[in-house]
Amino acid sequence: MNLDEYLTYRRELVDKALDDMLPRDDNDATVLNEAMRYSVFAGGKRIRPILAMSAAEVVGAKPESVLPLAVALECVHTYSLIHDDLPAMDNDDVRRGKPTSHKVFGEALAILAGDALLSFAFSVLSSPGAERVYRPDRLLKVVGELAAASGPAKLIAGQVADISCEGKAVDEATVEFIVQNKTAALIRASLTCGATLAGGTREQIEILGTFGELLGTVFQIRDDLLDLEGDAAKLGKAVRKDQDRGKATFPRLLGKEKAKELMRRRLEAALETLKPLGQTAEPLARIGEYVGSRMS
Ligand code: GRG
């Protein structure tokens, strides 16, 4: 398979669906709509929506069949980036190669655009008529899983730990906690929700969940290594900030080489996990390899 073509096709599907579904400037919330669209369309690899579509394909569905979920995932992810970049959190000026939301729209609107994207994600999934397209029990499970992954026990807990550990000496269990919650939970949910909505079996969903957890670590370690070694222009964000802030990361805890080794081991385990799914999981394996070697 040609991975570039595979990713481009699915990225274009997601971008079109986002453009169709996100509110437009046809009501009183013109500036809010503009701010929501600004961050969503500032760039972004669309990894989480693509993982959801690939998981749906593993269980025999078409990528298009889970587009509302793909849109919801990208909205939740973009909300988390907007809020993470705020002065009260990581205080970043550039994201996805563009000035961050608060730099363009001001802090209040950036907070509100993030809030709006989060709740919009759940309206997309539960919009009128959704229960005629998807089985209501699957829909309910997906809404619950996405809420849990982005909620106080996962994404937010990871972010709280990330912020409160800044500049402190941390142990491996703490870094693992941050990575699993801040990063891996949403990646895991992208896969399990994609497979659930498309009617996957319990066994398929379990395998994809385990793959997602492992892939989440690979994704985060690669991100941390790119912060140390990467190119700001390619990444579209500032680099070498984690060390200055004393962020709790695997490269800072273990050193670059051991962190790379851990990333390789998790990637191998992730690929091994996929084996029972057979040939249909090949795209996910290729995405895993890409995540472990990406430059942006
Ligand atoms: C503010 C609730 C809240 C959570 C913030 C997502 C996050 C948690 C922080 C962003 C910073 C960061 C390093 C998060 C870890 C996950 C990660 C590497 C996000 C970047 O995801 P990519 O590379 O970004 O998929 P694009 O722009 O390609 O979508």
mmCIF file of C-alpha atoms and ligand atoms in Angstrom, residues 44-48 74 77 79-81 83-84 89 95-96 155-156 159 182-183 219-220 223 294, ligand 1:
data_model
loop_
_atom_site.group_PDB
_atom_site.id
_atom_site.type_symbol
_atom_site.label_atom_id
_atom_site.label_comp_id
_atom_site.label_asym_id
_atom_site.label_seq_id
_atom_site.Cartn_x
_atom_site.Cartn_y
_atom_site.Cartn_z
ATOM 1 C CA GLY A 44 -2.867 19.270 11.682
ATOM 2 C CA LYS A 45 -2.116 15.728 10.650
ATOM 3 C CA ARG A 46 -5.647 14.444 11.450
ATOM 4 C CA ILE A 47 -4.104 11.354 13.050
ATOM 5 C CA ARG A 48 -6.975 10.665 15.444
ATOM 6 C CA GLU A 74 -10.579 16.394 15.677
ATOM 7 C CA HIS A 77 -8.184 17.372 19.969
ATOM 8 C CA TYR A 79 -9.880 22.220 21.762
ATOM 9 C CA SER A 80 -7.146 20.612 23.878
ATOM 10 C CA LEU A 81 -4.424 22.262 21.785
ATOM 11 C CA HIS A 83 -6.321 25.484 25.776
ATOM 12 C CA ASP A 84 -2.869 23.938 26.191
ATOM 13 C CA MET A 89 -0.880 26.676 30.555
ATOM 14 C CA ARG A 95 0.796 26.015 16.662
ATOM 15 C CA ARG A 96 0.291 24.197 13.382
ATOM 16 C CA LEU A 155 -7.094 13.947 29.291
ATOM 17 C CA ILE A 156 -7.660 16.508 32.019
ATOM 18 C CA GLN A 159 -2.831 17.723 31.774
ATOM 19 C CA LYS A 182 -2.708 13.279 28.274
ATOM 20 C CA THR A 183 -1.924 11.576 24.981
ATOM 21 C CA PHE A 219 3.377 9.126 19.637
ATOM 22 C CA GLN A 220 4.298 11.052 22.787
ATOM 23 C CA ASP A 223 6.785 14.235 20.092
ATOM 24 C CA ARG A 294 7.493 11.194 11.859
HETATM 25 C C1 GRG B 1 -5.774 21.579 27.836
HETATM 26 C C2 GRG B 1 -7.390 19.793 28.570
HETATM 27 C C3 GRG B 1 -6.122 20.151 27.955
HETATM 28 C C4 GRG B 1 -5.332 19.159 27.518
HETATM 29 C C5 GRG B 1 -4.111 19.399 26.806
HETATM 30 C C6 GRG B 1 -3.284 17.771 23.994
HETATM 31 C C7 GRG B 1 -2.711 18.364 25.211
HETATM 32 C C8 GRG B 1 -3.400 18.128 26.496
HETATM 33 C C9 GRG B 1 -1.648 19.167 25.158
HETATM 34 C C10 GRG B 1 -0.981 19.567 23.904
HETATM 35 C C11 GRG B 1 0.474 19.411 23.977
HETATM 36 C C12 GRG B 1 0.911 17.991 23.842
HETATM 37 C C13 GRG B 1 2.349 17.756 23.658
HETATM 38 C C14 GRG B 1 0.035 17.014 23.930
HETATM 39 C C15 GRG B 1 0.318 15.615 23.780
HETATM 40 C C16 GRG B 1 -0.401 15.117 22.604
HETATM 41 C C17 GRG B 1 0.185 15.700 21.381
HETATM 42 C C18 GRG B 1 1.546 15.287 21.009
HETATM 43 C C19 GRG B 1 -0.529 16.554 20.675
HETATM 44 C C20 GRG B 1 -0.159 17.046 19.346
HETATM 45 O O1 GRG B 1 -0.851 16.235 18.452
HETATM 46 P P1 GRG B 1 -0.545 16.151 16.903
HETATM 47 O O2 GRG B 1 0.930 16.018 16.681
HETATM 48 O O3 GRG B 1 -0.991 17.602 16.433
HETATM 49 O O4 GRG B 1 -1.430 15.113 16.311
HETATM 50 P P2 GRG B 1 -1.631 18.052 15.033
HETATM 51 O O5 GRG B 1 -1.411 19.544 15.016
HETATM 52 O O6 GRG B 1 -0.916 17.353 13.913
HETATM 53 O O7 GRG B 1 -3.080 17.703 15.099
#
